[in-house]
Amino acid sequence: MPTVYYIDTHCHLDGEEFHDDLDAVVQRAREAGCTKILVPAIDLPSCQTVMEVCRRFPGYAYPMLGLHPEEVKSNWQEVLSSINCQLSTVNSLAIGEVGLDFYWSREFEKEQLEAFEEQVRWSVETRLPLMIHCRKAQNEMVNILKRYARNLPGGVFHCFTGNEIEARQLLEFENFVLGIGGVLTFKKSHLPEVLPACVPLDRIVLETDAPYMAPVPMRGQRNEPAFIPHVITRMAEAYGVTEEEICRQTNENVARIFFP
Ligand SMILES: [Zn+2]
């Protein structure tokens, strides 16, 4: 019997990294206490693979459809209209993953901004929460979200790794929470100080971002949902609460945002 029960709110379970042993990965997740896995699409082909993987684990893996900022190219409008069609026929739990990423390149900056804003509007229209990826672009992202803030249903700022100022700025958006994963356990991470200083536990959800971001002591390996208990342990230490309390709060947050 697992000692904790938690939800992985961001896992690329459809990735080819899991192709050969997907059933074993999900089996280990269940045994570790993971009760649900939310699976984000990143582009048009992955909308298909995400749906396939979620059909394989009904009531356990849940799809989110969207266009990832790093996949935004000059044909983004066609891609978005195709994803939008699927949204109306598919039980997508959220719009994601969407956002802005200027870490590697600003080649498609304008396109990224427009594609993100379009998908923010989908969230307003459909009332589906946003699963947001943001790297080196917080100001630009906040500027877009502010235009819709009063009408947004909520969502997740996934893979948060910022400082206190950045955390406070994001938490000004009501019904939005920070997605926290393996980075919390990294030796040089400031998150163990930043989070308890300014982020109440009702504003956090757990995630792997698997296959990336494996927590210590698995750092560098392929990440998977069964590794989240290492994050829970570190978070409980940082907040000075029990692991059960971390799970209770974060599960409640997932229910509020994704299963209202
Ligand atoms: Zn992701």
PDB file of C-alpha atoms and ligand atoms in Angstrom:
ATOM      1  CA  MET A   1       0.000   0.000   0.000  1.00  0.00           C
ATOM      2  CA  PRO A   2       1.324   3.455  -0.899  1.00  0.00           C
ATOM      3  CA  THR A   3       1.886   5.850   1.983  1.00  0.00           C
ATOM      4  CA  VAL A   4       0.903   8.891  -0.103  1.00  0.00           C
ATOM      5  CA  TYR A   5      -1.724   9.544  -2.782  1.00  0.00           C
ATOM      6  CA  TYR A   6      -0.988  12.249  -5.332  1.00  0.00           C
ATOM      7  CA  ILE A   7      -1.691  13.426  -8.889  1.00  0.00           C
ATOM      8  CA  ASP A   8       0.881  14.065 -11.628  1.00  0.00           C
ATOM      9  CA  THR A   9      -0.511  17.157 -13.374  1.00  0.00           C
ATOM     10  CA  HIS A  10       2.025  17.274 -16.218  1.00  0.00           C
ATOM     11  CA  CYS A  11       3.490  14.136 -17.750  1.00  0.00           C
ATOM     12  CA  HIS A  12       4.391  13.488 -21.413  1.00  0.00           C
ATOM     13  CA  LEU A  13       3.298   9.883 -21.150  1.00  0.00           C
ATOM     14  CA  ASP A  14       2.871   9.719 -24.939  1.00  0.00           C
ATOM     15  CA  GLY A  15       6.575  10.444 -25.474  1.00  0.00           C
ATOM     16  CA  GLU A  16       8.645   7.869 -27.328  1.00  0.00           C
ATOM     17  CA  GLU A  17      10.748   7.535 -24.156  1.00  0.00           C
ATOM     18  CA  PHE A  18       7.829   5.536 -22.716  1.00  0.00           C
ATOM     19  CA  HIS A  19       7.050   3.574 -25.839  1.00  0.00           C
ATOM     20  CA  ASP A  20       8.663   0.311 -24.782  1.00  0.00           C
ATOM     21  CA  ASP A  21       7.489   0.017 -21.185  1.00  0.00           C
ATOM     22  CA  LEU A  22       4.402   2.199 -20.823  1.00  0.00           C
ATOM     23  CA  ASP A  23       2.370  -0.392 -18.934  1.00  0.00           C
ATOM     24  CA  ALA A  24       5.168  -0.905 -16.418  1.00  0.00           C
ATOM     25  CA  VAL A  25       5.537   2.874 -15.954  1.00  0.00           C
ATOM     26  CA  VAL A  26       1.814   3.216 -15.218  1.00  0.00           C
ATOM     27  CA  GLN A  27       1.883   0.154 -12.955  1.00  0.00           C
ATOM     28  CA  ARG A  28       4.740   1.672 -10.934  1.00  0.00           C
ATOM     29  CA  ALA A  29       2.862   4.975 -10.779  1.00  0.00           C
ATOM     30  CA  ARG A  30      -0.228   3.261  -9.321  1.00  0.00           C
ATOM     31  CA  GLU A  31       1.879   1.343  -6.808  1.00  0.00           C
ATOM     32  CA  ALA A  32       3.633   4.525  -5.707  1.00  0.00           C
ATOM     33  CA  GLY A  33       0.263   6.206  -5.005  1.00  0.00           C
ATOM     34  CA  CYS A  34      -0.254   8.240  -8.170  1.00  0.00           C
ATOM     35  CA  THR A  35      -4.026   8.347  -8.664  1.00  0.00           C
ATOM     36  CA  LYS A  36      -4.210  10.350 -11.903  1.00  0.00           C
ATOM     37  CA  ILE A  37      -1.881  11.521 -14.688  1.00  0.00           C
ATOM     38  CA  LEU A  38      -2.595  14.606 -16.802  1.00  0.00           C
ATOM     39  CA  VAL A  39      -1.006  14.392 -20.256  1.00  0.00           C
ATOM     40  CA  PRO A  40      -0.374  17.556 -22.307  1.00  0.00           C
ATOM     41  CA  ALA A  41      -0.105  17.686 -26.085  1.00  0.00           C
ATOM     42  CA  ILE A  42       2.582  19.882 -27.676  1.00  0.00           C
ATOM     43  CA  ASP A  43       1.674  19.874 -31.382  1.00  0.00           C
ATOM     44  CA  LEU A  44      -0.744  18.343 -33.880  1.00  0.00           C
ATOM     45  CA  PRO A  45       0.693  14.784 -34.001  1.00  0.00           C
ATOM     46  CA  SER A  46       0.884  14.658 -30.218  1.00  0.00           C
ATOM     47  CA  CYS A  47      -2.811  15.536 -29.945  1.00  0.00           C
ATOM     48  CA  GLN A  48      -3.317  12.075 -31.481  1.00  0.00           C
ATOM     49  CA  THR A  49      -0.757  10.242 -29.370  1.00  0.00           C
ATOM     50  CA  VAL A  50      -1.995  11.915 -26.165  1.00  0.00           C
ATOM     51  CA  MET A  51      -5.555  10.819 -26.943  1.00  0.00           C
ATOM     52  CA  GLU A  52      -4.369   7.279 -27.687  1.00  0.00           C
ATOM     53  CA  VAL A  53      -2.423   6.982 -24.470  1.00  0.00           C
ATOM     54  CA  CYS A  54      -5.345   8.338 -22.442  1.00  0.00           C
ATOM     55  CA  ARG A  55      -7.762   5.903 -24.059  1.00  0.00           C
ATOM     56  CA  ARG A  56      -5.456   3.116 -22.916  1.00  0.00           C
ATOM     57  CA  PHE A  57      -5.812   4.176 -19.272  1.00  0.00           C
ATOM     58  CA  PRO A  58      -9.387   5.456 -18.920  1.00  0.00           C
ATOM     59  CA  GLY A  59     -10.168   7.232 -15.669  1.00  0.00           C
ATOM     60  CA  TYR A  60      -6.443   7.421 -14.972  1.00  0.00           C
ATOM     61  CA  ALA A  61      -4.706   9.372 -17.758  1.00  0.00           C
ATOM     62  CA  TYR A  62      -6.410  12.593 -18.916  1.00  0.00           C
ATOM     63  CA  PRO A  63      -5.653  14.557 -22.102  1.00  0.00           C
ATOM     64  CA  MET A  64      -4.952  18.266 -22.486  1.00  0.00           C
ATOM     65  CA  LEU A  65      -4.796  19.707 -26.015  1.00  0.00           C
ATOM     66  CA  GLY A  66      -2.790  22.717 -27.146  1.00  0.00           C
ATOM     67  CA  LEU A  67       0.186  24.032 -29.117  1.00  0.00           C
ATOM     68  CA  HIS A  68       3.467  24.342 -27.187  1.00  0.00           C
ATOM     69  CA  PRO A  69       5.359  27.615 -27.789  1.00  0.00           C
ATOM     70  CA  GLU A  70       8.460  25.820 -29.071  1.00  0.00           C
ATOM     71  CA  GLU A  71       6.283  24.138 -31.715  1.00  0.00           C
ATOM     72  CA  VAL A  72       4.842  27.425 -32.997  1.00  0.00           C
ATOM     73  CA  LYS A  73       6.059  27.898 -36.596  1.00  0.00           C
ATOM     74  CA  SER A  74       4.837  29.960 -39.522  1.00  0.00           C
ATOM     75  CA  ASN A  75       1.874  27.582 -40.065  1.00  0.00           C
ATOM     76  CA  TRP A  76       0.568  28.100 -36.520  1.00  0.00           C
ATOM     77  CA  GLN A  77      -2.844  29.324 -37.635  1.00  0.00           C
ATOM     78  CA  GLU A  78      -3.627  26.126 -39.545  1.00  0.00           C
ATOM     79  CA  VAL A  79      -2.377  24.028 -36.659  1.00  0.00           C
ATOM     80  CA  LEU A  80      -4.512  25.927 -34.177  1.00  0.00           C
ATOM     81  CA  SER A  81      -7.665  25.630 -36.222  1.00  0.00           C
ATOM     82  CA  SER A  82      -7.134  21.893 -36.431  1.00  0.00           C
ATOM     83  CA  ILE A  83      -6.548  21.606 -32.661  1.00  0.00           C
ATOM     84  CA  ASN A  84      -9.601  23.773 -32.060  1.00  0.00           C
ATOM     85  CA  CYS A  85     -11.740  21.317 -34.060  1.00  0.00           C
ATOM     86  CA  GLN A  86     -10.507  18.440 -31.905  1.00  0.00           C
ATOM     87  CA  LEU A  87     -11.200  20.377 -28.713  1.00  0.00           C
ATOM     88  CA  SER A  88     -14.887  20.437 -29.503  1.00  0.00           C
ATOM     89  CA  THR A  89     -15.096  16.669 -29.986  1.00  0.00           C
ATOM     90  CA  VAL A  90     -12.663  15.449 -27.343  1.00  0.00           C
ATOM     91  CA  ASN A  91     -12.881  15.500 -23.544  1.00  0.00           C
ATOM     92  CA  SER A  92      -9.853  17.708 -23.035  1.00  0.00           C
ATOM     93  CA  LEU A  93      -9.242  18.520 -19.383  1.00  0.00           C
ATOM     94  CA  ALA A  94      -7.402  21.775 -20.133  1.00  0.00           C
ATOM     95  CA  ILE A  95      -5.827  23.872 -22.876  1.00  0.00           C
ATOM     96  CA  GLY A  96      -2.175  22.874 -22.886  1.00  0.00           C
ATOM     97  CA  GLU A  97       0.515  22.981 -23.023  1.00  0.00           C
ATOM     98  CA  VAL A  98       0.583  26.564 -24.234  1.00  0.00           C
ATOM     99  CA  GLY A  99       2.678  29.620 -23.444  1.00  0.00           C
ATOM    100  CA  LEU A 100       5.840  31.450 -24.428  1.00  0.00           C
ATOM    101  CA  ASP A 101       9.453  30.298 -24.638  1.00  0.00           C
ATOM    102  CA  PHE A 102      12.222  32.667 -25.710  1.00  0.00           C
ATOM    103  CA  TYR A 103      15.024  30.615 -24.162  1.00  0.00           C
ATOM    104  CA  TRP A 104      16.458  29.183 -27.377  1.00  0.00           C
ATOM    105  CA  SER A 105      15.187  31.631 -29.945  1.00  0.00           C
ATOM    106  CA  ARG A 106      12.959  34.601 -30.700  1.00  0.00           C
ATOM    107  CA  GLU A 107      12.604  33.590 -34.338  1.00  0.00           C
ATOM    108  CA  PHE A 108       8.853  33.101 -33.961  1.00  0.00           C
ATOM    109  CA  GLU A 109       8.306  35.619 -31.180  1.00  0.00           C
ATOM    110  CA  LYS A 110       5.392  37.366 -32.852  1.00  0.00           C
ATOM    111  CA  GLU A 111       3.782  34.059 -33.803  1.00  0.00           C
ATOM    112  CA  GLN A 112       4.255  32.708 -30.271  1.00  0.00           C
ATOM    113  CA  LEU A 113       2.564  35.770 -28.780  1.00  0.00           C
ATOM    114  CA  GLU A 114      -0.390  35.504 -31.151  1.00  0.00           C
ATOM    115  CA  ALA A 115      -0.759  31.727 -30.789  1.00  0.00           C
ATOM    116  CA  PHE A 116      -0.663  32.006 -26.997  1.00  0.00           C
ATOM    117  CA  GLU A 117      -3.253  34.769 -26.920  1.00  0.00           C
ATOM    118  CA  GLU A 118      -5.533  32.795 -29.227  1.00  0.00           C
ATOM    119  CA  GLN A 119      -5.365  29.788 -26.889  1.00  0.00           C
ATOM    120  CA  VAL A 120      -5.970  32.007 -23.864  1.00  0.00           C
ATOM    121  CA  ARG A 121      -9.179  33.083 -25.604  1.00  0.00           C
ATOM    122  CA  TRP A 122     -10.133  29.417 -26.012  1.00  0.00           C
ATOM    123  CA  SER A 123      -9.806  29.026 -22.276  1.00  0.00           C
ATOM    124  CA  VAL A 124     -12.153  31.958 -21.711  1.00  0.00           C
ATOM    125  CA  GLU A 125     -14.672  30.555 -24.207  1.00  0.00           C
ATOM    126  CA  THR A 126     -14.558  26.888 -23.200  1.00  0.00           C
ATOM    127  CA  ARG A 127     -13.986  27.475 -19.453  1.00  0.00           C
ATOM    128  CA  LEU A 128     -11.160  24.915 -19.645  1.00  0.00           C
ATOM    129  CA  PRO A 129      -8.144  25.816 -17.450  1.00  0.00           C
ATOM    130  CA  LEU A 130      -4.763  26.690 -18.985  1.00  0.00           C
ATOM    131  CA  MET A 131      -1.623  24.568 -18.633  1.00  0.00           C
ATOM    132  CA  ILE A 132       1.055  27.210 -19.192  1.00  0.00           C
ATOM    133  CA  HIS A 133       4.712  26.756 -20.107  1.00  0.00           C
ATOM    134  CA  CYS A 134       6.780  29.926 -19.779  1.00  0.00           C
ATOM    135  CA  ARG A 135      10.528  30.361 -20.101  1.00  0.00           C
ATOM    136  CA  LYS A 136      12.341  33.687 -20.379  1.00  0.00           C
ATOM    137  CA  ALA A 137       9.031  35.382 -21.109  1.00  0.00           C
ATOM    138  CA  GLN A 138       7.184  36.053 -17.860  1.00  0.00           C
ATOM    139  CA  ASN A 139       6.516  39.743 -18.523  1.00  0.00           C
ATOM    140  CA  GLU A 140       5.172  39.070 -22.002  1.00  0.00           C
ATOM    141  CA  MET A 141       2.998  36.239 -20.674  1.00  0.00           C
ATOM    142  CA  VAL A 142       1.643  38.302 -17.784  1.00  0.00           C
ATOM    143  CA  ASN A 143       0.781  41.140 -20.170  1.00  0.00           C
ATOM    144  CA  ILE A 144      -1.343  38.844 -22.303  1.00  0.00           C
ATOM    145  CA  LEU A 145      -3.034  37.134 -19.347  1.00  0.00           C
ATOM    146  CA  LYS A 146      -3.896  40.476 -17.760  1.00  0.00           C
ATOM    147  CA  ARG A 147      -6.135  41.350 -20.708  1.00  0.00           C
ATOM    148  CA  TYR A 148      -8.311  38.331 -19.926  1.00  0.00           C
ATOM    149  CA  ALA A 149      -7.717  37.996 -16.187  1.00  0.00           C
ATOM    150  CA  ARG A 150     -11.266  38.655 -15.084  1.00  0.00           C
ATOM    151  CA  ASN A 151     -12.677  36.002 -17.418  1.00  0.00           C
ATOM    152  CA  LEU A 152     -10.122  33.224 -17.019  1.00  0.00           C
ATOM    153  CA  PRO A 153     -11.226  29.986 -15.313  1.00  0.00           C
ATOM    154  CA  GLY A 154      -7.733  29.361 -13.861  1.00  0.00           C
ATOM    155  CA  GLY A 155      -4.849  27.044 -14.564  1.00  0.00           C
ATOM    156  CA  VAL A 156      -1.272  26.046 -13.841  1.00  0.00           C
ATOM    157  CA  PHE A 157       2.020  27.849 -14.333  1.00  0.00           C
ATOM    158  CA  HIS A 158       3.852  24.637 -14.998  1.00  0.00           C
ATOM    159  CA  CYS A 159       7.473  23.954 -13.947  1.00  0.00           C
ATOM    160  CA  PHE A 160       7.781  27.076 -11.825  1.00  0.00           C
ATOM    161  CA  THR A 161      11.436  27.774 -10.971  1.00  0.00           C
ATOM    162  CA  GLY A 162      11.392  31.527 -10.334  1.00  0.00           C
ATOM    163  CA  ASN A 163      12.015  33.824  -7.390  1.00  0.00           C
ATOM    164  CA  GLU A 164       9.656  35.404  -4.842  1.00  0.00           C
ATOM    165  CA  ILE A 165       8.841  38.405  -7.019  1.00  0.00           C
ATOM    166  CA  GLU A 166       7.935  36.172  -9.937  1.00  0.00           C
ATOM    167  CA  ALA A 167       5.871  33.873  -7.721  1.00  0.00           C
ATOM    168  CA  ARG A 168       3.897  36.773  -6.275  1.00  0.00           C
ATOM    169  CA  GLN A 169       3.246  38.178  -9.742  1.00  0.00           C
ATOM    170  CA  LEU A 170       1.841  34.844 -10.931  1.00  0.00           C
ATOM    171  CA  LEU A 171      -0.287  34.299  -7.840  1.00  0.00           C
ATOM    172  CA  GLU A 172      -2.090  37.557  -8.553  1.00  0.00           C
ATOM    173  CA  PHE A 173      -4.008  35.565 -11.147  1.00  0.00           C
ATOM    174  CA  GLU A 174      -6.908  34.066  -9.246  1.00  0.00           C
ATOM    175  CA  ASN A 175      -7.425  30.314  -9.505  1.00  0.00           C
ATOM    176  CA  PHE A 176      -3.945  29.816 -10.904  1.00  0.00           C
ATOM    177  CA  VAL A 177      -1.412  27.598  -9.141  1.00  0.00           C
ATOM    178  CA  LEU A 178       2.270  26.788  -9.577  1.00  0.00           C
ATOM    179  CA  GLY A 179       3.308  23.357 -10.896  1.00  0.00           C
ATOM    180  CA  ILE A 180       6.218  22.026  -8.830  1.00  0.00           C
ATOM    181  CA  GLY A 181       8.361  19.009  -9.661  1.00  0.00           C
ATOM    182  CA  GLY A 182      11.889  17.630  -9.592  1.00  0.00           C
ATOM    183  CA  VAL A 183      13.605  21.027  -9.588  1.00  0.00           C
ATOM    184  CA  LEU A 184      12.560  21.426  -5.927  1.00  0.00           C
ATOM    185  CA  THR A 185      14.975  18.617  -5.023  1.00  0.00           C
ATOM    186  CA  PHE A 186      17.983  19.953  -6.957  1.00  0.00           C
ATOM    187  CA  LYS A 187      20.908  20.961  -4.765  1.00  0.00           C
ATOM    188  CA  LYS A 188      21.137  24.505  -6.096  1.00  0.00           C
ATOM    189  CA  SER A 189      17.393  25.154  -6.220  1.00  0.00           C
ATOM    190  CA  HIS A 190      16.047  28.180  -4.350  1.00  0.00           C
ATOM    191  CA  LEU A 191      12.535  26.753  -4.351  1.00  0.00           C
ATOM    192  CA  PRO A 192      12.784  25.254  -0.825  1.00  0.00           C
ATOM    193  CA  GLU A 193      13.127  28.834   0.498  1.00  0.00           C
ATOM    194  CA  VAL A 194      11.064  30.710  -2.112  1.00  0.00           C
ATOM    195  CA  LEU A 195       7.928  28.577  -1.909  1.00  0.00           C
ATOM    196  CA  PRO A 196       7.255  28.588   1.863  1.00  0.00           C
ATOM    197  CA  ALA A 197       8.059  32.332   1.928  1.00  0.00           C
ATOM    198  CA  CYS A 198       5.317  33.375  -0.475  1.00  0.00           C
ATOM    199  CA  VAL A 199       3.299  30.478  -1.887  1.00  0.00           C
ATOM    200  CA  PRO A 200       0.530  29.014   0.295  1.00  0.00           C
ATOM    201  CA  LEU A 201      -0.032  25.297  -0.142  1.00  0.00           C
ATOM    202  CA  ASP A 202      -3.428  25.908  -1.698  1.00  0.00           C
ATOM    203  CA  ARG A 203      -1.586  27.405  -4.713  1.00  0.00           C
ATOM    204  CA  ILE A 204       0.617  24.406  -5.617  1.00  0.00           C
ATOM    205  CA  VAL A 205       0.147  21.261  -7.698  1.00  0.00           C
ATOM    206  CA  LEU A 206       2.629  18.427  -8.202  1.00  0.00           C
ATOM    207  CA  GLU A 207       4.051  17.394 -11.570  1.00  0.00           C
ATOM    208  CA  THR A 208       6.859  15.417 -13.151  1.00  0.00           C
ATOM    209  CA  ASP A 209       7.198  16.990 -16.609  1.00  0.00           C
ATOM    210  CA  ALA A 210       8.342  13.444 -17.365  1.00  0.00           C
ATOM    211  CA  PRO A 211      10.447  12.251 -19.121  1.00  0.00           C
ATOM    212  CA  TYR A 212      12.342  15.398 -18.076  1.00  0.00           C
ATOM    213  CA  MET A 213      13.276  16.886 -14.684  1.00  0.00           C
ATOM    214  CA  ALA A 214      13.767  13.725 -12.639  1.00  0.00           C
ATOM    215  CA  PRO A 215      14.149  14.527  -8.937  1.00  0.00           C
ATOM    216  CA  VAL A 216      17.180  13.739  -6.794  1.00  0.00           C
ATOM    217  CA  PRO A 217      18.210  10.894  -6.324  1.00  0.00           C
ATOM    218  CA  MET A 218      17.078   9.976  -9.870  1.00  0.00           C
ATOM    219  CA  ARG A 219      18.402  13.170 -11.401  1.00  0.00           C
ATOM    220  CA  GLY A 220      19.576  12.652 -14.991  1.00  0.00           C
ATOM    221  CA  GLN A 221      17.473   9.530 -15.487  1.00  0.00           C
ATOM    222  CA  ARG A 222      14.194   9.343 -17.348  1.00  0.00           C
ATOM    223  CA  ASN A 223      11.562  10.821 -15.037  1.00  0.00           C
ATOM    224  CA  GLU A 224       8.265   9.044 -14.335  1.00  0.00           C
ATOM    225  CA  PRO A 225       5.204   9.605 -12.117  1.00  0.00           C
ATOM    226  CA  ALA A 226       6.410   7.068  -9.526  1.00  0.00           C
ATOM    227  CA  PHE A 227       9.271   9.472  -8.646  1.00  0.00           C
ATOM    228  CA  ILE A 228       7.000  12.230  -7.289  1.00  0.00           C
ATOM    229  CA  PRO A 229       7.218  10.993  -3.660  1.00  0.00           C
ATOM    230  CA  HIS A 230      10.800  12.395  -3.632  1.00  0.00           C
ATOM    231  CA  VAL A 231       9.316  15.811  -4.420  1.00  0.00           C
ATOM    232  CA  ILE A 232       6.628  15.379  -1.761  1.00  0.00           C
ATOM    233  CA  THR A 233       9.253  14.543   0.885  1.00  0.00           C
ATOM    234  CA  ARG A 234      11.292  17.643   0.045  1.00  0.00           C
ATOM    235  CA  MET A 235       8.200  19.853  -0.024  1.00  0.00           C
ATOM    236  CA  ALA A 236       7.012  18.576   3.354  1.00  0.00           C
ATOM    237  CA  GLU A 237      10.445  19.384   4.811  1.00  0.00           C
ATOM    238  CA  ALA A 238      10.450  22.862   3.272  1.00  0.00           C
ATOM    239  CA  TYR A 239       6.972  23.723   4.576  1.00  0.00           C
ATOM    240  CA  GLY A 240       7.375  21.921   7.888  1.00  0.00           C
ATOM    241  CA  VAL A 241       4.238  19.840   7.391  1.00  0.00           C
ATOM    242  CA  THR A 242       3.570  16.127   6.884  1.00  0.00           C
ATOM    243  CA  GLU A 243       3.689  14.423   3.502  1.00  0.00           C
ATOM    244  CA  GLU A 244       0.001  13.598   3.954  1.00  0.00           C
ATOM    245  CA  GLU A 245      -0.738  17.311   4.286  1.00  0.00           C
ATOM    246  CA  ILE A 246       1.151  18.084   1.054  1.00  0.00           C
ATOM    247  CA  CYS A 247      -0.900  15.427  -0.736  1.00  0.00           C
ATOM    248  CA  ARG A 248      -4.225  16.479   0.772  1.00  0.00           C
ATOM    249  CA  GLN A 249      -3.697  20.118  -0.242  1.00  0.00           C
ATOM    250  CA  THR A 250      -2.329  19.517  -3.706  1.00  0.00           C
ATOM    251  CA  ASN A 251      -5.033  16.919  -4.511  1.00  0.00           C
ATOM    252  CA  GLU A 252      -7.663  19.411  -3.413  1.00  0.00           C
ATOM    253  CA  ASN A 253      -6.102  22.032  -5.696  1.00  0.00           C
ATOM    254  CA  VAL A 254      -6.206  19.669  -8.666  1.00  0.00           C
ATOM    255  CA  ALA A 255      -9.865  18.901  -7.963  1.00  0.00           C
ATOM    256  CA  ARG A 256     -10.717  22.606  -7.786  1.00  0.00           C
ATOM    257  CA  ILE A 257      -8.976  23.517 -11.036  1.00  0.00           C
ATOM    258  CA  PHE A 258      -9.402  20.457 -13.260  1.00  0.00           C
ATOM    259  CA  PHE A 259     -12.468  18.618 -11.910  1.00  0.00           C
ATOM    260  CA  PRO A 260     -14.810  21.380 -10.690  1.00  0.00           C
TER     261      PRO A 260
HETATM  262 ZN    ZN B   1       5.643  19.809 -20.710  1.00  0.00          ZN
END
